[in-house]
Each structure stands twice: as C-alpha cells, then as structure tokens.
C-alpha cells in the first residue's frame, strides 16, 4: 500500500472490559462500534465498508444498519483485525469504499451469545491432533516452546520475566484486569497448566470488544481526532496444525508478515518507538521480537530480562499490560491495535513520550496466521 | 493414561489409507514419485512439487521426541498429568502423539530421546499410533 494514504480516525474499546454477563457477543461488537463512531464524529450512514471476525460482516452490518459497498470477513484468529486494516487500506486507496468500520466483540468469559467452537473430527486437526488430548490453546500454542528453550538454552525463569515485566506496564493502566506486581517466583509457583506453562504465563479470559474506523488521509484532516496513519502492513498464514509448523523455534507467518510491513513502511528497527506483540502466552513476545528482527534468534529473552521492553526501556512493549495482564477475550489483536492508536494519539495510560512510530503485530490460531501494522502520527 | 472417551478421527477418502494402516499395525506415510519428498499428513499429491504421482510407504516407526507439554487439566479420555507430544520420524515428517510406557514427567521425557511407534486400538474402526521409548534404552 501507499504509506500514509489512509488513517485511523475512530478507535474505541467496549465501554467495559472484563466480565460482562449483561451483553451478548454481537452487542459487544455494537457497543465498541458505537463508541468508535462517536470518537470519529461519524454515524452508521457514513460507513460504507465493514470488516469483522467472530461474527459475519453481514450480521454486524445489519445489526448496525450499515449498507456497505465493501465487506471483508477474513477470520484467521486473533490477528484478523490487523489483516482487516491492511485490506481496508487497499480498498480505500482503490476507491472500493470511503470509510471502513472494523469490529471485534467476544464474550470469551461469560459466553453470552458466543459462537460455538466445534472440532470437526474429519478435519486434518480433528484427525491428527484432537485424539491426543489437546484442549484449546494452552495445550497447542505451548508445544513448540521446549524445543525453543533447548535450542537457545532459555530458562523457565527467563520466560517468567515476560509476565513480570508486562505486569509492570499493567500497573500503570487503570483498565487492566491485573495490576498487582508479581515476581518470577510468583510466576513459577503459580498453578501448572501445561508444563512448562504456569497460569501466570497464560493470557486472561475476559469479555470485551473494540472497533476501528479508517478513511483516506485527506479526509482525516476534517475529522475531530488526531489522525493515525497507516505506514506499512503485512499478513501471512502458515499451518492449521501446530504439529506441522515448519520450525518450532520461529514462526514463518511472523517473519513473512513482519518483513512485508517493514518494507512497505520503509523503516528500520531503530525507527520504532513502541511495539505491541500479541501475547496469548509468555513465549509469544520472544518469538515476535526475533521473527520481526528486533533481536537475533535466541536473544529475545535476555533482551526482556535486560529491561529493554520494560517501563523506561528503549523499546516499550505491550504497554497496556498485554493479553497476560490487560485483557484477552479470545481474539486479542484488536486490543493491541487500540493501544498502538492510543500511543500514536498521545493518550495512552502508560504513554511513551514522543512516540512517532508504533507497530502492532498479531498472531492468529496457534502460530497459524499473522498480521502486522506499522502506524505513524506524522504525515509529513 | 487413556480411558476411552477421547475424540476419535473420522477418516476421509484422502486419509483412509493412514487409518487402515494403523489398524494393520503399520505407520503409513506418502512419498512423491517425482521429487522423492516424504510427507504427512496425507493428501493425494506432493506438497513440495504438486505432483499427483505419489506412493504410500511404510514408515520404520522410529522417531525422536521433538517437543511436548505435560497437560495438568482434565480432558475426556485422559488422566492428568499427561504429555501431548510432537515426534519427528526418521523419514522426516513430524506428527502429534502421546508417549506411553514412561512416566509423564520432564525428567523422563527428554527432548530427542529415541522412540518407536506402538498401536493402541480404540474401536473396531480406529487404532491410534502412539510412541514409546525405544526398547533397551
Ligand atoms: Zn514432489
């Protein structure tokens, strides 16, 4: 895409995050969408493009009273929203629509009106993974990490530090679910879920929603919010089965998506002021830092232990507290994007002073998909 | 470890040979007749060169423990803690499985330990390939 030709002009999360038994999944989409429309000074009749995952774009468009000329139902897991941003930017540039609404809502905790997650026993994963006792992401996303630890001599203590540092960020965020400080000992002594993962190395399970509104950079000048420009984008997919991931120490989808986003943006790593890496589990930021090229293979744990990503560090990472401490409804990518937008607007709870470039990097499924967005708050 | 009640596969036309092989006590892979690539899971063409000229081969059933987790939460058909493992066959492909015949502990489950296939009948239609430490080790 053409850098800075499209901007985020509306961004909001659902009114509440956490446990929301009073709202169904579709209403979480709508609550976030209405908040984003108000933020942008727009109404549903201004929207002519709709993208969503978890619900169909048809459902969301009809529920909100939108008549779109462009729809995108890409649903590849938690990074779907990064990919929607990428597709929306291309669509706006190509004149397929003018103003796109991207919504997420998930009753991940309360399961009110939530989509079922059926396992099809005739699918490849149903035949070749389900019979061996897998039960959701904690038993699959986690499988590669022992190989990663052996390859690079990484300790459980180092991985626990990912959770500890992110809790430091969460402490600065009034909307974070968990704000109490934790230590490496706390993490390692917390309940074992799937060795070597303790519960404090696993993301939260909450309810919530989020929405973004994008339009052309030219039109963004007439809208109330400080525009946040799309500088570069990337996407890819790898395998629907964790056992068939090419390399257990590195995600091909991360590498492909990240490389594309950096190339489109025309930036180098030292240009990046703020970074979000989707952290469904504590090893995700390690893979992300390495596969995006911020660290050499095997060096990300030392980078985090060295406080480079902590408050005061040179590369602030997951400044909302992340999926480990802020919130995680199931498809967390939307919240990573929201925090990048807040940082670029200069209104984040833990604001990185003077930040000009932010990256939000997402994962979908169990290393199955990826999307990367580079944002900038400067047009010139 | 398994107590029945675990989810069982429903074979498709493209995977039928694999599950029939398991019933017959064979671990069946596929190999491309053109580029010689050996692959899994099953499909009637080579994922490397797209050739439809592929053959079913019998794996030697030897593998190394590539990675795993030890799950501590209850799952139908399993008594926690139990390991969910990915093994790497000597022919190259990796597959998910369970490790039997050894304690389900980090001390007993050492990465790269040699394993061999063993078959566990679930129903009259389905037998699962599991792995155990190679005899004599
Ligand atoms: Zn071939």
Coordinates of C-alpha atoms and ligand atoms in Angstrom, one line a residue:
Chain A
X1 CA 0.0 0.0 0.0
X2 CA 1.0 3.7 -0.3
X3 CA 2.3 4.8 3.1
X4 CA 0.2 7.4 5.0
X5 CA -2.6 7.4 2.4
X6 CA -5.1 6.0 4.9
X7 CA -5.6 6.9 8.6
X8 CA -7.4 5.6 11.7
X9 CA -10.0 8.3 12.5
X10 CA -12.0 6.4 15.1
X11 CA -10.9 3.9 17.8
X12 CA -12.6 2.6 20.9
X13 CA -13.0 -0.4 23.1
X14 CA -16.2 -1.6 24.6
X15 CA -17.5 0.6 27.5
X16 CA -16.4 -2.1 29.9
X17 CA -13.8 -4.8 29.8
X18 CA -13.6 -7.9 31.9
X19 CA -16.6 -9.9 33.0
X20 CA -19.7 -8.5 31.1
X21 CA -22.5 -11.1 31.6
X22 CA -25.1 -8.4 30.5
X23 CA -24.0 -8.2 26.9
X24 CA -24.0 -10.8 24.2
X25 CA -21.3 -11.2 21.6
X26 CA -23.0 -9.2 18.9
X27 CA -23.8 -6.4 21.3
X28 CA -20.1 -6.2 22.3
X29 CA -19.3 -5.6 18.6
X30 CA -22.0 -2.9 18.6
X31 CA -21.0 -1.2 21.8
X32 CA -17.4 -0.8 20.6
X33 CA -18.6 0.3 17.1
X34 CA -20.9 3.0 18.6
X35 CA -18.1 4.2 20.8
X36 CA -15.7 4.3 17.8
X37 CA -18.3 6.2 15.7
X38 CA -18.8 8.8 18.5
X39 CA -15.0 9.1 18.7
X40 CA -14.8 9.8 15.0
X41 CA -17.8 12.1 14.9
X42 CA -19.5 9.8 12.4
X43 CA -22.8 7.8 12.2
X44 CA -23.5 4.4 10.7
X45 CA -24.7 6.1 7.5
X46 CA -21.2 7.4 7.0
X47 CA -19.8 3.8 6.9
X48 CA -19.6 2.1 3.5
X49 CA -17.1 -0.7 4.3
X50 CA -17.3 -3.3 7.0
X51 CA -14.8 -5.9 8.2
X52 CA -15.1 -8.3 11.2
X53 CA -14.2 -11.7 12.5
X54 CA -16.1 -13.9 15.1
X55 CA -19.4 -12.7 13.6
X56 CA -20.0 -12.4 9.9
X57 CA -19.8 -9.0 8.3
X58 CA -23.4 -9.5 7.3
X59 CA -24.5 -9.8 10.9
X60 CA -22.6 -6.8 12.1
X61 CA -23.6 -4.6 9.1
X62 CA -27.3 -5.5 9.5
X63 CA -27.2 -5.1 13.3
X64 CA -25.7 -1.6 13.0
X65 CA -27.9 -0.5 10.0
X66 CA -24.9 -0.2 7.6
X67 CA -25.2 -0.6 3.8
X68 CA -21.7 -1.5 2.7
X69 CA -20.1 -1.4 -0.8
X70 CA -17.1 -3.4 0.5
X71 CA -17.0 -6.3 3.0
X72 CA -14.2 -8.4 4.5
X73 CA -14.9 -11.5 6.6
X74 CA -11.3 -12.6 6.9
X75 CA -11.3 -14.8 10.0
X76 CA -7.9 -16.3 10.8
X77 CA -8.0 -15.8 14.5
X78 CA -6.8 -13.0 16.7
X79 CA -4.8 -11.2 14.0
X80 CA -7.8 -10.9 11.7
X81 CA -8.2 -7.3 12.6
X82 CA -4.6 -6.4 11.6
X83 CA -5.4 -8.1 8.3
X84 CA -8.7 -6.1 8.0
X85 CA -6.7 -2.9 8.5
X86 CA -4.4 -3.9 5.6
X87 CA -7.3 -4.9 3.3
X88 CA -9.3 -1.8 4.2
X89 CA -6.3 0.5 3.4
X90 CA -6.1 -1.2 0.0
X91 CA -9.8 -0.9 -0.6
X92 CA -9.9 2.8 0.4
X93 CA -7.0 3.5 -1.9
X94 CA -8.7 1.7 -4.7
X95 CA -12.0 3.5 -4.3
X96 CA -14.0 0.4 -3.3
X97 CA -15.3 2.3 -0.3
X98 CA -14.5 5.5 1.6
X99 CA -15.0 4.8 5.3
X100 CA -14.4 1.4 6.9
X101 CA -15.6 0.1 10.2
X102 CA -13.7 -2.9 11.7
X103 CA -15.4 -4.5 14.7
X104 CA -14.5 -7.1 17.3
X105 CA -16.6 -8.4 20.2
X106 CA -16.2 -11.6 22.2
X107 CA -18.0 -13.0 25.2
X108 CA -14.9 -15.0 25.9
X109 CA -15.5 -15.4 29.6
X110 CA -19.3 -15.2 30.0
X111 CA -20.0 -17.0 26.7
X112 CA -23.3 -15.0 26.1
X113 CA -24.4 -15.4 22.5
X114 CA -20.9 -16.7 21.8
X115 CA -20.1 -18.6 18.6
X116 CA -19.5 -22.3 19.3
X117 CA -16.1 -23.6 18.5
X118 CA -16.8 -27.0 17.0
X119 CA -14.0 -29.5 16.4
X120 CA -14.7 -31.3 13.1
X121 CA -13.4 -34.9 13.6
X122 CA -12.9 -35.3 9.8
X123 CA -10.7 -32.1 9.5
X124 CA -6.9 -32.6 9.5
X125 CA -6.6 -31.3 13.0
X126 CA -9.6 -33.4 14.1
X127 CA -7.9 -36.5 12.8
X128 CA -4.3 -35.9 13.6
X129 CA -4.3 -33.7 16.7
X130 CA -7.6 -33.9 18.6
X131 CA -7.2 -37.6 19.5
X132 CA -4.1 -36.9 21.5
X133 CA -5.7 -34.9 24.3
X134 CA -5.4 -31.3 23.1
X135 CA -7.8 -28.9 24.8
X136 CA -7.6 -25.4 23.4
X137 CA -4.7 -23.0 23.0
X138 CA -2.9 -23.9 26.4
X139 CA -2.2 -27.4 25.1
X140 CA -1.2 -26.4 21.5
X141 CA 0.3 -22.9 21.3
X142 CA 2.7 -24.0 24.0
X143 CA 4.0 -27.2 22.4
X144 CA 6.9 -25.6 20.5
X145 CA 8.5 -23.9 23.5
X146 CA 10.5 -26.8 24.9
X147 CA 12.3 -27.1 21.6
X148 CA 12.9 -23.3 21.6
X149 CA 14.3 -23.5 25.1
X150 CA 16.6 -26.4 24.3
X151 CA 17.8 -24.8 21.1
X152 CA 18.7 -21.5 22.7
X153 CA 19.3 -22.6 26.3
X154 CA 16.4 -20.5 27.6
X155 CA 15.3 -21.0 31.2
X156 CA 11.8 -21.0 32.7
X157 CA 12.9 -18.1 34.8
X158 CA 13.6 -16.0 31.7
X159 CA 10.2 -16.8 30.2
X160 CA 8.6 -15.9 33.5
X161 CA 10.2 -12.5 33.2
X162 CA 7.9 -11.7 30.2
X163 CA 4.9 -12.0 32.6
X164 CA 6.6 -9.9 35.3
X165 CA 7.6 -7.0 33.0
X166 CA 4.1 -6.9 31.4
X167 CA 2.6 -6.7 34.9
X168 CA 4.7 -3.6 35.5
X169 CA 3.0 -2.0 32.4
X170 CA -0.4 -3.1 33.6
X171 CA 0.1 -1.4 36.9
X172 CA 0.1 1.9 35.1
X173 CA -3.2 1.1 33.4
X174 CA -6.5 1.6 35.3
X175 CA -8.4 -0.6 32.8
X176 CA -6.0 -3.5 33.2
X177 CA -7.6 -6.6 34.8
X178 CA -4.5 -7.5 36.9
X179 CA -2.4 -4.7 38.3
X180 CA -0.7 -6.2 41.4
X181 CA 3.1 -6.6 40.9
X182 CA 4.4 -10.2 40.5
X183 CA 7.8 -11.8 40.8
X184 CA 9.5 -14.6 38.8
X185 CA 8.9 -16.8 41.9
X186 CA 5.2 -16.0 41.9
X187 CA 5.0 -17.0 38.2
X188 CA 6.9 -20.2 38.7
X189 CA 4.9 -21.1 41.8
X190 CA 1.5 -20.4 40.1
X191 CA -0.7 -23.3 39.1
X192 CA 0.7 -25.6 36.4
X193 CA -1.5 -25.6 33.3
X194 CA 0.6 -27.4 30.7
X195 CA 4.3 -27.8 31.6
X196 CA 6.3 -25.7 31.3
X197 CA 3.4 -23.1 31.3
X198 CA 2.0 -21.9 34.7
X199 CA -1.2 -20.0 34.8
X200 CA 0.7 -16.6 35.1
X201 CA 2.3 -17.4 31.7
X202 CA -1.1 -17.8 30.1
X203 CA -3.4 -15.0 28.9
X204 CA -6.6 -13.9 30.7
X205 CA -10.0 -15.0 29.6
X206 CA -12.4 -12.0 29.5
X207 CA -15.3 -10.3 27.7
X208 CA -14.9 -7.2 25.6
X209 CA -14.9 -5.5 22.2
X210 CA -13.1 -3.0 20.1
X211 CA -13.6 -1.1 16.8
X212 CA -11.6 1.0 14.4
X213 CA -12.7 3.4 11.7
X214 CA -10.4 4.1 8.7
X215 CA -10.7 6.6 5.9
X216 CA -8.4 8.4 3.5
X217 CA -5.6 10.6 5.0
X218 CA -7.0 13.6 3.1
X219 CA -10.5 13.2 4.6
X220 CA -9.0 12.5 8.0
X221 CA -7.9 16.2 8.2
X222 CA -11.6 17.2 8.5
X223 CA -12.4 14.8 11.3
X224 CA -12.1 15.6 15.1
X225 CA -9.4 13.1 16.1
X226 CA -5.6 13.3 15.5
X227 CA -5.2 11.0 12.5
X228 CA -3.1 7.9 13.0
X229 CA -1.6 7.0 9.6
X230 CA -1.1 3.5 8.2
X231 CA 2.6 3.4 7.3
X232 CA 3.1 -0.3 6.4
X233 CA 1.2 -3.6 6.6
X234 CA 1.8 -7.3 6.3
X235 CA 0.0 -10.6 6.6
X236 CA 0.5 -14.3 6.1
X237 CA -0.6 -17.8 7.2
X238 CA 1.3 -21.0 7.9
X239 CA -0.4 -24.2 9.2
X240 CA -3.7 -25.0 10.9
X241 CA -1.9 -27.6 13.0
X242 CA 0.8 -26.7 15.5
X243 CA 2.5 -30.1 14.9
X244 CA 3.1 -29.1 11.2
X245 CA 4.7 -25.7 12.0
X246 CA 7.8 -25.7 9.9
X247 CA 10.2 -24.6 12.6
X248 CA 9.4 -24.8 16.3
X249 CA 11.8 -22.0 17.2
X250 CA 10.5 -19.4 14.7
X251 CA 7.1 -18.5 13.1
X252 CA 7.2 -18.3 9.3
X253 CA 3.9 -16.3 9.3
X254 CA 5.6 -13.8 11.7
X255 CA 8.6 -13.5 9.5
X256 CA 6.7 -13.0 6.3
X257 CA 4.2 -10.6 7.7
X258 CA 6.8 -8.5 9.6
X259 CA 9.2 -8.3 6.7
X260 CA 6.4 -7.1 4.4
X261 CA 5.3 -4.4 6.9
X262 CA 8.8 -3.1 7.4
X263 CA 9.4 -2.9 3.6
X264 CA 6.1 -1.1 2.9
X265 CA 6.8 1.4 5.7
X266 CA 10.4 1.9 4.6
X267 CA 11.6 2.0 8.2
X268 CA 14.3 0.3 10.2
X269 CA 14.1 -1.2 13.6
X270 CA 15.6 1.8 15.4
X271 CA 12.8 4.0 14.0
X272 CA 10.2 2.0 16.1
X273 CA 9.2 3.8 19.3
X274 CA 6.5 1.5 20.6
X275 CA 5.7 -2.2 19.9
X276 CA 2.7 -4.4 20.6
X277 CA 3.2 -8.2 20.2
X278 CA 0.1 -10.3 20.7
X279 CA 0.9 -12.3 23.9
X280 CA -1.5 -15.1 24.2
X281 CA 1.3 -16.9 26.2
X282 CA 4.6 -15.7 27.6
X283 CA 6.7 -17.1 24.8
X284 CA 4.9 -15.1 22.1
X285 CA 6.9 -11.8 22.7
X286 CA 10.1 -13.9 22.4
X287 CA 9.2 -15.3 19.0
X288 CA 7.8 -11.9 17.9
X289 CA 10.9 -9.9 18.9
X290 CA 13.1 -12.4 17.0
X291 CA 10.9 -13.0 14.0
X292 CA 10.3 -9.3 13.5
X293 CA 14.0 -8.8 13.6
X294 CA 14.3 -6.7 16.8
X295 CA 16.5 -9.5 18.3
X296 CA 18.8 -12.2 16.9
X297 CA 17.4 -15.7 17.2
X298 CA 17.6 -16.8 20.8
X299 CA 18.4 -13.3 22.2
X300 CA 14.8 -12.0 23.0
X301 CA 14.7 -13.5 26.5
X302 CA 17.9 -11.7 27.5
X303 CA 16.6 -8.6 25.9
X304 CA 13.5 -8.7 28.1
X305 CA 15.4 -9.7 31.2
X306 CA 17.7 -6.7 30.5
X307 CA 14.6 -4.5 30.9
X308 CA 14.8 -3.2 27.3
X309 CA 11.0 -3.6 26.9
X310 CA 10.1 -2.6 30.5
X311 CA 8.9 0.9 31.6
X312 CA 12.0 3.2 31.0
X313 CA 13.5 0.7 28.4
X314 CA 14.4 1.6 24.9
X315 CA 11.6 -0.5 23.2
X316 CA 8.4 -0.2 25.2
X317 CA 6.5 -3.5 24.6
X318 CA 2.8 -4.3 25.3
X319 CA 2.3 -1.1 27.3
X320 CA -1.3 -1.9 28.1
X321 CA -0.2 -4.9 30.1
X322 CA -0.9 -7.3 27.2
X323 CA -3.1 -10.4 27.0
X324 CA -1.2 -11.6 30.1
X325 CA -2.5 -8.8 32.3
X326 CA -4.7 -6.3 30.5
X327 CA -7.5 -8.4 28.9
X328 CA -7.9 -11.2 26.4
X329 CA -11.3 -12.0 25.0
X330 CA -10.1 -14.7 22.6
X331 CA -9.1 -12.6 19.6
X332 CA -6.9 -10.1 21.3
X333 CA -5.4 -8.5 18.1
X334 CA -8.0 -5.7 18.3
X335 CA -6.7 -4.5 21.7
X336 CA -3.1 -4.5 20.5
X337 CA -4.2 -2.2 17.6
X338 CA -6.2 0.0 20.1
X339 CA -3.1 0.5 22.3
X340 CA -1.0 1.4 19.3
X341 CA -3.6 4.0 18.2
X342 CA -3.7 5.4 21.8
X343 CA 0.1 5.7 21.8
X344 CA 0.1 7.5 18.5
X345 CA -2.6 9.9 19.6
X346 CA -0.6 10.5 22.8
X347 CA -3.4 9.4 25.1
X348 CA -2.3 6.0 26.4
X349 CA -2.4 5.3 30.2
X350 CA 1.3 4.5 30.1
X351 CA 2.1 7.0 27.3
X352 CA 5.5 6.6 25.7
X353 CA 6.7 10.2 25.4
X354 CA 7.3 11.5 21.9
X355 CA 6.4 8.2 20.2
X356 CA 6.1 8.6 16.5
X357 CA 6.1 5.1 15.1
X358 CA 4.2 2.1 16.6
X359 CA 3.9 -1.5 15.4
X360 CA 1.0 -3.8 16.3
X361 CA 1.9 -7.4 15.5
X362 CA -0.7 -10.1 15.8
X363 CA -1.0 -13.9 15.7
X364 CA -3.9 -16.0 14.7
X365 CA -4.7 -19.5 15.8
X366 CA -1.6 -21.3 17.1
X367 CA 1.1 -19.7 15.1
X368 CA -1.3 -20.3 12.2
X369 CA -1.6 -16.7 10.9
X370 CA -0.1 -13.3 11.3
X371 CA -0.8 -9.6 10.6
X372 CA 1.4 -6.6 11.2
X373 CA 0.6 -2.9 11.1
X374 CA 3.0 0.0 11.3
X375 CA 1.4 3.2 12.5
X376 CA 2.7 6.8 12.4
X377 CA 1.3 10.0 13.8
X378 CA 3.2 12.2 11.4
X379 CA 2.0 12.8 7.9
X380 CA 5.0 14.8 6.6
Chain B
X1 CA -3.3 -43.0 30.5
X2 CA -6.2 -43.2 28.0
X3 CA -9.5 -44.4 29.4
X4 CA -11.6 -44.2 26.3
X5 CA -13.8 -41.3 25.5
X6 CA -11.1 -39.4 23.8
X7 CA -12.1 -37.7 20.5
X8 CA -11.6 -40.0 17.6
X9 CA -10.8 -39.2 14.0
X10 CA -13.3 -39.6 11.1
X11 CA -11.2 -40.7 8.1
X12 CA -11.7 -39.1 4.7
X13 CA -11.1 -40.6 1.3
X14 CA -7.6 -38.9 1.3
X15 CA -6.6 -40.2 4.8
X16 CA -8.3 -43.6 4.7
X17 CA -5.0 -45.5 3.9
X18 CA -3.4 -44.0 7.0
X19 CA -6.1 -45.2 9.4
X20 CA -6.3 -48.6 7.7
X21 CA -2.6 -48.9 8.1
X22 CA -2.8 -48.1 11.8
X23 CA -5.4 -50.9 12.1
X24 CA -2.9 -53.2 10.4
X25 CA -0.1 -52.2 12.6
X26 CA 1.7 -50.0 10.0
X27 CA 2.5 -46.3 10.2
X28 CA 1.9 -45.2 6.6
X29 CA 3.4 -42.1 5.1
X30 CA 3.4 -40.9 1.5
X31 CA 6.4 -40.2 -0.9
X32 CA 6.5 -38.3 -4.1
X33 CA 7.5 -40.5 -7.1
X34 CA 8.9 -37.4 -8.8
X35 CA 10.9 -35.4 -6.2
X36 CA 11.1 -38.2 -3.5
X37 CA 9.7 -35.9 -0.8
X38 CA 8.2 -37.9 2.1
X39 CA 5.3 -36.1 3.8
X40 CA 2.5 -36.1 6.3
X41 CA -0.5 -35.5 6.9
X42 CA -1.9 -37.4 4.0
X43 CA -3.0 -35.9 0.7
X44 CA -3.1 -37.3 -2.8
X45 CA -0.4 -35.0 -4.2
X46 CA 3.1 -33.8 -3.2
X47 CA 3.0 -30.6 -1.1
X48 CA 6.5 -29.8 -2.3
X49 CA 6.2 -30.1 -6.2
X50 CA 2.4 -30.6 -6.6
X51 CA 2.9 -33.9 -8.5
X52 CA 0.0 -36.3 -8.3
X53 CA 2.3 -39.3 -8.7
X54 CA 2.7 -40.3 -5.1
X55 CA 3.1 -43.7 -3.3
X56 CA 2.1 -44.9 0.1
X57 CA 5.1 -46.1 2.1
X58 CA 5.5 -47.9 5.4
X59 CA 7.4 -45.9 8.0
X60 CA 10.1 -47.7 10.0
X61 CA 8.2 -46.3 13.0
X62 CA 11.3 -44.8 14.6
X63 CA 11.2 -41.2 15.9
X64 CA 12.8 -38.6 18.2
X65 CA 10.9 -36.6 20.8
X66 CA 10.7 -33.1 19.2
X67 CA 8.7 -31.2 21.8
X68 CA 5.8 -31.5 24.2
X69 CA 3.8 -30.2 27.0
X70 CA 2.5 -32.0 30.1
X71 CA -1.1 -31.1 30.5
X72 CA -2.4 -30.9 34.1
X73 CA -6.1 -30.2 33.4
X74 CA -8.8 -32.8 32.9
X75 CA -9.7 -33.8 29.4
X76 CA -12.2 -36.6 28.5
X77 CA -10.3 -39.8 28.0
X78 CA -7.2 -38.7 29.8
X79 CA -5.9 -38.8 33.3
X80 CA -3.7 -35.7 34.0
X81 CA -0.9 -35.1 34.0
X82 CA -0.2 -36.5 30.5
X83 CA 2.1 -35.4 27.8
X84 CA 1.0 -34.2 24.4
X85 CA 4.0 -34.6 22.2
X86 CA 5.2 -34.0 18.7
X87 CA 7.7 -36.5 17.4
X88 CA 10.0 -36.4 14.3
X89 CA 10.1 -39.6 12.3
X90 CA 13.4 -40.7 10.8
X91 CA 11.8 -40.3 7.4
X92 CA 11.4 -36.6 8.2
X93 CA 7.7 -35.8 8.9
X94 CA 6.5 -34.7 12.3
X95 CA 3.3 -35.8 14.0
X96 CA 1.4 -35.3 17.2
X97 CA 1.0 -38.2 19.5
X98 CA 1.2 -39.4 23.1
X99 CA 4.2 -41.0 24.8
X100 CA 3.4 -44.3 26.6
X101 CA 5.4 -46.7 28.6
X102 CA 7.2 -44.0 30.6
X103 CA 6.4 -41.5 33.4
X104 CA 4.8 -38.3 32.2
X105 CA 7.4 -36.1 33.8
X106 CA 10.0 -33.6 32.5
X107 CA 12.8 -35.9 33.9
X108 CA 11.6 -38.9 31.9
X109 CA 10.6 -37.1 28.8
X110 CA 13.9 -35.8 27.4
X111 CA 14.0 -34.0 24.0
X112 CA 15.5 -36.0 21.2
X113 CA 15.1 -39.3 23.1
X114 CA 14.6 -42.2 20.7
X115 CA 11.0 -43.5 20.3
X116 CA 9.2 -46.2 18.4
X117 CA 5.6 -46.5 17.3
X118 CA 3.1 -48.7 19.1
X119 CA -0.6 -49.0 18.2
X120 CA -3.5 -48.7 20.6
X121 CA -6.9 -49.9 19.4
X122 CA -9.7 -47.6 20.3
X123 CA -12.7 -49.0 18.4
X124 CA -13.2 -51.6 15.6
X125 CA -12.6 -48.8 13.1
X126 CA -9.9 -46.7 14.8
X127 CA -6.4 -47.6 16.1
X128 CA -4.1 -44.7 17.1
X129 CA -0.4 -44.6 16.6
X130 CA 1.3 -43.8 19.9
X131 CA 5.1 -43.8 20.7
X132 CA 7.1 -45.3 23.5
X133 CA 10.8 -45.2 24.4
X134 CA 12.8 -47.5 22.2
X135 CA 13.3 -50.9 23.8
X136 CA 16.6 -51.3 25.6
X137 CA 17.0 -47.6 26.2
Ligands
LIG1 ZN1 7.2 -33.9 -5.2

